mmCIF file of C-alpha atoms in Angstrom:
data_model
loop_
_atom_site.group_PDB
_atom_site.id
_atom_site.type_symbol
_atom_site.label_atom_id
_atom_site.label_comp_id
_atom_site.label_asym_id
_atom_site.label_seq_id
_atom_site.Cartn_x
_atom_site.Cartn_y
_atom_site.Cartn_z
ATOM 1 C CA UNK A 1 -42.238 -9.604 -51.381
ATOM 2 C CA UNK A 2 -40.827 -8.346 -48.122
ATOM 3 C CA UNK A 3 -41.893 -5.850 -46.188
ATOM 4 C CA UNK A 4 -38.808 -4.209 -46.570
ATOM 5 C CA UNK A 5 -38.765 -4.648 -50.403
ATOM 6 C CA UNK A 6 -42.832 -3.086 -50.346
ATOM 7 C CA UNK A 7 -41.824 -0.570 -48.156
ATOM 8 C CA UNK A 8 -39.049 1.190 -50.210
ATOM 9 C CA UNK A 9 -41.166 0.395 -53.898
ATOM 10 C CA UNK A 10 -43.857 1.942 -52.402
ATOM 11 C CA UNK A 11 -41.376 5.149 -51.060
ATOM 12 C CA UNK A 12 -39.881 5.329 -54.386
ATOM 13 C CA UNK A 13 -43.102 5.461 -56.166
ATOM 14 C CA UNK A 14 -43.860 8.601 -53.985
ATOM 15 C CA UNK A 15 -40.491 9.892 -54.707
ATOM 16 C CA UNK A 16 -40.124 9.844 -50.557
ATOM 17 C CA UNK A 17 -37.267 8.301 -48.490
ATOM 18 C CA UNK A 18 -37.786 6.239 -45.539
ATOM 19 C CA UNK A 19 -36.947 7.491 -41.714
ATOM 20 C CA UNK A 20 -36.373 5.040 -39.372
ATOM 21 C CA UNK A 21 -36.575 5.966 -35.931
ATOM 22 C CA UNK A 22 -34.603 3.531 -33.114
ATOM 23 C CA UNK A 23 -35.206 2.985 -29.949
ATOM 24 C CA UNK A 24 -33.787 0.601 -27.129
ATOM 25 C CA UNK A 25 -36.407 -2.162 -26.224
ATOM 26 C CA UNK A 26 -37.571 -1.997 -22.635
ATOM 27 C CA UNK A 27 -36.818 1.601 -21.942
ATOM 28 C CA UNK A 28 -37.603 3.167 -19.800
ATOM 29 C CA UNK A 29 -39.848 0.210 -18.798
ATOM 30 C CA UNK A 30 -41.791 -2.361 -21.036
ATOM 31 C CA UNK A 31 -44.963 -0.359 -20.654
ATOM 32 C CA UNK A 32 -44.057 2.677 -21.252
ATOM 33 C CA UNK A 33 -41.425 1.523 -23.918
ATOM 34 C CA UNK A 34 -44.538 0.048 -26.040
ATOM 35 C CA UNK A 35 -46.371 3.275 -25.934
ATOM 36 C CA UNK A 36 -42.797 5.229 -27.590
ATOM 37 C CA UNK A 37 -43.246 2.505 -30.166
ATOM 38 C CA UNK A 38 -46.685 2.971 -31.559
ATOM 39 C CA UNK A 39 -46.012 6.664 -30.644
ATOM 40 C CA UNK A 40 -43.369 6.510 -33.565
ATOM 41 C CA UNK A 41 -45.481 4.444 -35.905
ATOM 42 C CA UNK A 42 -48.376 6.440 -35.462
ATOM 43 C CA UNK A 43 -46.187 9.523 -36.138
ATOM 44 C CA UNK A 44 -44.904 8.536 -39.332
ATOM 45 C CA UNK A 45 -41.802 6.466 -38.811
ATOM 46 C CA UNK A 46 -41.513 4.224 -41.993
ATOM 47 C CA UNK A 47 -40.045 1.200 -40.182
ATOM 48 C CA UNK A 48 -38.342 0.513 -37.152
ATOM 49 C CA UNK A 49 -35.296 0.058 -36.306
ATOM 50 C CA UNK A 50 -34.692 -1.686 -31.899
ATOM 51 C CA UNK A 51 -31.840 -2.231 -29.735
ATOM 52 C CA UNK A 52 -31.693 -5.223 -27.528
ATOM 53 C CA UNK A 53 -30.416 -4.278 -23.878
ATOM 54 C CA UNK A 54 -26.885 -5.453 -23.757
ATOM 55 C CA UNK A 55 -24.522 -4.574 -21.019
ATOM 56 C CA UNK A 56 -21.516 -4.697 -23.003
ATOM 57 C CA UNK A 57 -21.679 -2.775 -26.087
ATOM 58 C CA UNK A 58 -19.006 -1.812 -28.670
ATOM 59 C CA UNK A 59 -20.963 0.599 -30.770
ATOM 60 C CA UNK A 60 -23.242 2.761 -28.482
ATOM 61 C CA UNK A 61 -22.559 6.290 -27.471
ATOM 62 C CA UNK A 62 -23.956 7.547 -23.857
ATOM 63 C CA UNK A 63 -27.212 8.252 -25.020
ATOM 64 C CA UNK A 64 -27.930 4.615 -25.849
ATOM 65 C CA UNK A 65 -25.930 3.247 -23.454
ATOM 66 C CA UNK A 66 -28.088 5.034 -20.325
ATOM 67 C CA UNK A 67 -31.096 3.669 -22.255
ATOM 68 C CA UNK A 68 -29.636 0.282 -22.276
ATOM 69 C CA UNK A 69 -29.331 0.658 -18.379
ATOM 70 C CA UNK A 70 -32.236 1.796 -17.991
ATOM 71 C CA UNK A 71 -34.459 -1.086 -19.964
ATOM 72 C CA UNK A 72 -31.682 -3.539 -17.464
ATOM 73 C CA UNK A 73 -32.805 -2.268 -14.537
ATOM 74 C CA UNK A 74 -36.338 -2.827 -15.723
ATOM 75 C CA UNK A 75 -36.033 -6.016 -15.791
ATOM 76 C CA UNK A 76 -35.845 -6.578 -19.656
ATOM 77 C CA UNK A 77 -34.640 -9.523 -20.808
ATOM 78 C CA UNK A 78 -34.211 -10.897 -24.416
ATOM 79 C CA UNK A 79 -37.611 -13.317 -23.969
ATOM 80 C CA UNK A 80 -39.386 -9.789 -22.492
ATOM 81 C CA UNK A 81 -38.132 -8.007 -25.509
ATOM 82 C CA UNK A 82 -38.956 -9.790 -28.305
ATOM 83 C CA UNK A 83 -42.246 -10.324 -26.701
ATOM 84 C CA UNK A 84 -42.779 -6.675 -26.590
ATOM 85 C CA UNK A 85 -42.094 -6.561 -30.971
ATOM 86 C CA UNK A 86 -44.496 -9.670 -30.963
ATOM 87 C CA UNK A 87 -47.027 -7.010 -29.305
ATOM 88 C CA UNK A 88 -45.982 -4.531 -31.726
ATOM 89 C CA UNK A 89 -46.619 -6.952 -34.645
ATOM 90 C CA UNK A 90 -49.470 -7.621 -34.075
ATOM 91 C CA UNK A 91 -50.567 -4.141 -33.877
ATOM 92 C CA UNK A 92 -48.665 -3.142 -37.172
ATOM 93 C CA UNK A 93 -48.682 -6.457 -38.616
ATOM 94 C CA UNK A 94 -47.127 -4.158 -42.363
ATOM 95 C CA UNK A 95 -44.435 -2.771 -40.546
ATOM 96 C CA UNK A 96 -40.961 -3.573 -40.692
ATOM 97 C CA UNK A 97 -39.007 -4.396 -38.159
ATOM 98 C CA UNK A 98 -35.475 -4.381 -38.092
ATOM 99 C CA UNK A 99 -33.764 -5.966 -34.740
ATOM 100 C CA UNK A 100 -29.841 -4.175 -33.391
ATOM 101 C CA UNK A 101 -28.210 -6.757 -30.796
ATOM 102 C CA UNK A 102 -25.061 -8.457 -30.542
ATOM 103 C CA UNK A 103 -23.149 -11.342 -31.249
ATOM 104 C CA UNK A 104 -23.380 -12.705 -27.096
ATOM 105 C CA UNK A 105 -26.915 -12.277 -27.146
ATOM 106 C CA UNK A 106 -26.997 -14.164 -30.383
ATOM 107 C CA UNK A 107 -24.806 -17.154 -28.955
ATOM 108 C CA UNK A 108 -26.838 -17.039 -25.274
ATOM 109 C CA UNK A 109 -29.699 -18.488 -27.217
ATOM 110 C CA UNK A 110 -28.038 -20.467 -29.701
ATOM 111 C CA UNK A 111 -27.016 -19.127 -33.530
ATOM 112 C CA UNK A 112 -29.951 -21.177 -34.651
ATOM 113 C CA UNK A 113 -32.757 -20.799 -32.087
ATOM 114 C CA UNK A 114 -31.642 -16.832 -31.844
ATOM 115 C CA UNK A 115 -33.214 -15.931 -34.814
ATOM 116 C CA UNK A 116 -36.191 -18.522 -35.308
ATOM 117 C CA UNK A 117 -37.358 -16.742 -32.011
ATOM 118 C CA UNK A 118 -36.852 -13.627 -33.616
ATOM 119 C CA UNK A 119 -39.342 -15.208 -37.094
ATOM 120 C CA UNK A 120 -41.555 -15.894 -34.287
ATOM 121 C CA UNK A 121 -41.729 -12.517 -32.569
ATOM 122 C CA UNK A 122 -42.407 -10.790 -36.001
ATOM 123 C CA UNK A 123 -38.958 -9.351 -36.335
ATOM 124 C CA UNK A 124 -37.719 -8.876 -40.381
ATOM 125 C CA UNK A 125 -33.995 -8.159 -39.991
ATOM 126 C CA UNK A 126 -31.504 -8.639 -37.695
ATOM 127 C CA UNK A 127 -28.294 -6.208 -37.397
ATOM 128 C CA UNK A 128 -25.485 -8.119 -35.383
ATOM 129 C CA UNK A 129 -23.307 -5.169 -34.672
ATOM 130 C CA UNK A 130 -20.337 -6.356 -33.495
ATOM 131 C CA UNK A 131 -19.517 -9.228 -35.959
ATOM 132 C CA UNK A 132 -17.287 -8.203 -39.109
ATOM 133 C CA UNK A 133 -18.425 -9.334 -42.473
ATOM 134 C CA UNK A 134 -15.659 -11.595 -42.489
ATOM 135 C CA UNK A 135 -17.534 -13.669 -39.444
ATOM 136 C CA UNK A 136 -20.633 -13.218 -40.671
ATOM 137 C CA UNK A 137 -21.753 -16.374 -42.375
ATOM 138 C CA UNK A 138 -22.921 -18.317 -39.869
ATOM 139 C CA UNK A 139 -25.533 -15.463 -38.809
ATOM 140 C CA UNK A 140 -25.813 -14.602 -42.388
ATOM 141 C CA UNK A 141 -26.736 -18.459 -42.885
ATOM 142 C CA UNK A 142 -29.390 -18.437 -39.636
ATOM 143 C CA UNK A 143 -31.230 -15.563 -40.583
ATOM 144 C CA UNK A 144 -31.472 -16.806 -44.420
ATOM 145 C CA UNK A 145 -32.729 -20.205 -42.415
ATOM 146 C CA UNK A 146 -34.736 -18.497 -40.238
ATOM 147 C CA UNK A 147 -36.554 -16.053 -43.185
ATOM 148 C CA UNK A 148 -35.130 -13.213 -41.327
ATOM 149 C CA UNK A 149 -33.374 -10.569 -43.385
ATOM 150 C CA UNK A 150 -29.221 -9.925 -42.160
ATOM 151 C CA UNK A 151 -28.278 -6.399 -42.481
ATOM 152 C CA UNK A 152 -25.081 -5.590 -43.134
ATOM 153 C CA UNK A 153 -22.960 -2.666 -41.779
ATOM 154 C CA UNK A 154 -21.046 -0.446 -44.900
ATOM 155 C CA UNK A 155 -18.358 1.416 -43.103
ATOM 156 C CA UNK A 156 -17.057 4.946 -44.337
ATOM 157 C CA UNK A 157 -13.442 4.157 -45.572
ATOM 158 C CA UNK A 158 -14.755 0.291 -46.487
ATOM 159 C CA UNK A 159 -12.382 -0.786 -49.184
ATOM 160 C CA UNK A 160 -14.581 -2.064 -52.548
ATOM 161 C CA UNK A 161 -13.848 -5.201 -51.458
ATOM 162 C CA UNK A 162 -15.570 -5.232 -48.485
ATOM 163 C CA UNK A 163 -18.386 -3.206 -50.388
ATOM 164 C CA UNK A 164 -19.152 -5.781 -52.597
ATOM 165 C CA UNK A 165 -19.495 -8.722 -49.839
ATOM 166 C CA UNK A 166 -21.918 -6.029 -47.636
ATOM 167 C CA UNK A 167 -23.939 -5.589 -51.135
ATOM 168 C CA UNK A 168 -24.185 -9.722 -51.896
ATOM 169 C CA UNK A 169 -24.938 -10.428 -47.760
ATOM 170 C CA UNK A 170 -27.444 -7.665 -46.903
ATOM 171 C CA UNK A 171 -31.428 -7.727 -47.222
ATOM 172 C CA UNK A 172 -33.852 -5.365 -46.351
ATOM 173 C CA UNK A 173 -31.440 -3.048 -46.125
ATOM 174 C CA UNK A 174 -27.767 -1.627 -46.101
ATOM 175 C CA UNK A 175 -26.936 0.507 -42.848
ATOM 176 C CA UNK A 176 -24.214 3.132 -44.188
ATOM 177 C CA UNK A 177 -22.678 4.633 -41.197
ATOM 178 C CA UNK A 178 -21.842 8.370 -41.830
ATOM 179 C CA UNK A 179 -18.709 8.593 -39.738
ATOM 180 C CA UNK A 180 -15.948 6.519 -37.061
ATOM 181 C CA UNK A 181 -16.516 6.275 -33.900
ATOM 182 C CA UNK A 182 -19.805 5.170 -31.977
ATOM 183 C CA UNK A 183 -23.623 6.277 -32.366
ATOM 184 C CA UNK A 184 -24.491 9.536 -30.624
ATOM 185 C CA UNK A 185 -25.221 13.336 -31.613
ATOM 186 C CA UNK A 186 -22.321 14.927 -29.701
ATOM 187 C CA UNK A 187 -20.354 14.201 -32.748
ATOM 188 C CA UNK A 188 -22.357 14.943 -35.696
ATOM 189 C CA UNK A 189 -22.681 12.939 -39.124
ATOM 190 C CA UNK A 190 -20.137 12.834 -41.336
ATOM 191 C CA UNK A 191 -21.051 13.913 -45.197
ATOM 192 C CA UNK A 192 -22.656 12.055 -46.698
ATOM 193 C CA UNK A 193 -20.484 9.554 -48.654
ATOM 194 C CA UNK A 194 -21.512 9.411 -52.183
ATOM 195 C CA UNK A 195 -18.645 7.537 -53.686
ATOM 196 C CA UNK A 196 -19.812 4.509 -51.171
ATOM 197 C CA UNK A 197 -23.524 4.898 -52.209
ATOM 198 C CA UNK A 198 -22.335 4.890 -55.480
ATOM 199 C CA UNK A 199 -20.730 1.684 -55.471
ATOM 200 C CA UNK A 200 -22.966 -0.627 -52.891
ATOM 201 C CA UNK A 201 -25.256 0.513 -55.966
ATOM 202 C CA UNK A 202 -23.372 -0.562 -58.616
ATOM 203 C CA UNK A 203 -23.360 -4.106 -56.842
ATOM 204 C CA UNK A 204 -27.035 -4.198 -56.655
ATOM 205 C CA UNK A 205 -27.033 -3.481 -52.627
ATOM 206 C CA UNK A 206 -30.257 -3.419 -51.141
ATOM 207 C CA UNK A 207 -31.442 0.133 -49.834
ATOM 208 C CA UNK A 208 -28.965 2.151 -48.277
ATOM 209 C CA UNK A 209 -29.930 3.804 -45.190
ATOM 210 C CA UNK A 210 -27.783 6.381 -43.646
ATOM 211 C CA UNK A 211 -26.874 6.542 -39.534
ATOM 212 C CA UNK A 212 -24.554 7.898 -36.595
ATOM 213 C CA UNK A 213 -25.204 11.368 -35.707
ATOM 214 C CA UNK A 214 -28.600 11.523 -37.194
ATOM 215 C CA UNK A 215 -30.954 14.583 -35.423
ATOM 216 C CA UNK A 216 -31.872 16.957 -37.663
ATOM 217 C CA UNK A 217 -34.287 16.833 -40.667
ATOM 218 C CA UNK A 218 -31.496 18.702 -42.756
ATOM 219 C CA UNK A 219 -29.540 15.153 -42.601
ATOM 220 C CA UNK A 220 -32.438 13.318 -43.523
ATOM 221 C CA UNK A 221 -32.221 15.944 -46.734
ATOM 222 C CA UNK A 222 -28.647 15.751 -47.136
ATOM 223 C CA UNK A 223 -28.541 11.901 -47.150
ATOM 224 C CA UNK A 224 -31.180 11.284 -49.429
ATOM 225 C CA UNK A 225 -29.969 14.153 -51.894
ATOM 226 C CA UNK A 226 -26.650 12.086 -51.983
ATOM 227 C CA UNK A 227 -28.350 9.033 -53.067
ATOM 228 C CA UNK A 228 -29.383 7.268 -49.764
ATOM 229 C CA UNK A 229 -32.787 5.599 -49.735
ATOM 230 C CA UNK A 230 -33.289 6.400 -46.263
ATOM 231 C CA UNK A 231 -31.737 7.543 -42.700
ATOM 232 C CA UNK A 232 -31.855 6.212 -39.577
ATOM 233 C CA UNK A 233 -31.843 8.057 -36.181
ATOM 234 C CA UNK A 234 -30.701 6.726 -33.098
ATOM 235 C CA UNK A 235 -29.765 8.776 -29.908
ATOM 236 C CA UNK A 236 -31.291 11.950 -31.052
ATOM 237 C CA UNK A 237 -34.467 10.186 -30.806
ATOM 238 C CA UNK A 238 -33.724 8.463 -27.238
ATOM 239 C CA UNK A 239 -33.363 12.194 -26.033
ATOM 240 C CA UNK A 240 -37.041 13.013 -27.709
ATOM 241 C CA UNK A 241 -38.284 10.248 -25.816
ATOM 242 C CA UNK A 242 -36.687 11.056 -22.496
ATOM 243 C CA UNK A 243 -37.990 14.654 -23.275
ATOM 244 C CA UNK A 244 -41.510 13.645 -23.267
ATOM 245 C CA UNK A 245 -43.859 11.797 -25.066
ATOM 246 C CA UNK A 246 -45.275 14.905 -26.777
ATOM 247 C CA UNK A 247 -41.276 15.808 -27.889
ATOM 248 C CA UNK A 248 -40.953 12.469 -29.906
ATOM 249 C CA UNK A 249 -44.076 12.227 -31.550
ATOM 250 C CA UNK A 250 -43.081 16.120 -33.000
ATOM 251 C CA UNK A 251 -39.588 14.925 -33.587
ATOM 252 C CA UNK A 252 -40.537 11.810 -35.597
ATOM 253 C CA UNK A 253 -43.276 13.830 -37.527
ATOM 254 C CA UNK A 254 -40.843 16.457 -37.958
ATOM 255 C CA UNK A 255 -37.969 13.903 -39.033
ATOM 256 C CA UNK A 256 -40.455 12.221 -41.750
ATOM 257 C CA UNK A 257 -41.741 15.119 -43.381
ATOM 258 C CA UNK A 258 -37.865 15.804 -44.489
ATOM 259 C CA UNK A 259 -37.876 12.378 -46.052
ATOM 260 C CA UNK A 260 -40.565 13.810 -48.800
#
């Protein structure tokens, strides 16, 4: 069983959903960027969910994008990075880990050899977010290679269609995005979209997590009461780490205790 597939059984037995806290890797620094980490884990993030620096991104808001920078300027590289959740690993060797990057940084290293470094680093899924489902297979094909898990992105006004091929081609997890647009809290999170749950469901998806626009532990109610297994929260937890240390571990807690 994966750790994905314990972690939600063991959720659903407790009648909880999961909160998944992101962060970029390498921010502010790789020091520093470890102790956020275990700072969430120890805090009661279920899994999480880490962006690979990337100067070009398509579907980061501000917030992400200055962390981005930031981990750049630090010197983080992709070798650094995944070296930092082969650290992590082996700290939390039952937590899942779910990797965010994109398709260049995928290529740079070869389809292949991308994700059998990411096996080796202890990473369980890999979200490309910038390739459509309809480019998908050969990352799709890697990370089933590979024994890494591809997550799939379920868009808001996805056509059932495109529903069904997210349901057969994602493991671990679906990532339901709550709204257009890019990640950030300056535009909130849609509603959340039942009639999508609904069907990814009704073709045997894998867990659907909600994100975009994720910062308050009334979303993390909302989305589960509408059927999600879980919610993910991106730049609103970027800002708790730029706060202080002390301001994430309180927003994680504060974030988890809504998902029970």
């Amino acid at each position: 069983m994966s750790l994905y597939n314990a972690l939600f059984a063991r959720l659903k037995a407790n009648n909880e959903g999961a909160f998944i806290p992101f962060l970029t890797l390498g921010d502010p620094d790789l020091e520093t960027s470890f102790e956020h980490l275990c700072l969430m884990v120890e805090n009661g993030a279920d899994a999480l969910e880490l962006g690979m620096p990337f100067s070009d991104p398509v579907a980061d808001g501000p917030t992400i994008q200055a962390a981005t920078l930031r981990a750049l300027g630090a010197g983080t590289t992709p070798t650094k990075a995944l070296a930092l959740i082969r650290r992590l690993k082996d700290k939390y060797p039952q937590l899942p880990v779910g990797l965010l990057t994109y398709a260049n940084l995928v290529f740079a290293a070869g389809i292949d050899q991308f994700y059998q470094d990411a096996k080796a680093a202890g990473v369980d899924s890999v979200l490309v977010a910038d390739v459509p489902i309809k480019e998908s297979a050969p990352f799709v094909a890697a990370a089933k290679a590979a024994g890494v898990a591809p997550v799939m992105i379920a868009p808001p006004n996805a056509s059932e269609a495109t529903l069904k091929a997210v349901a057969e081609l994602s493991e671990g997890y679906v990532y339901l995005v709550s709204r257009a647009g890019v990640t950030g809290t300056e535009t909130a999170a849609g509603k959340p979209l039942g009639h999508i749950i609904d069907t990814l469901k009704r073709f045997e998806s894998a867990p659907v997590v909600l994100g975009f626009g994720i910062g308050e532990p009334s979303q993390v109610r909302a989305a589960l009461a509408a059927g999600c297994d879980g919610a993910i929260s991106g730049s609103a937890t970027v800002k708790a780490a730029e706060r202080s240390p002390q301001a994430l571990a309180r927003f994680v807690e504060g974030m988890k205790a809504a998902s029970r």
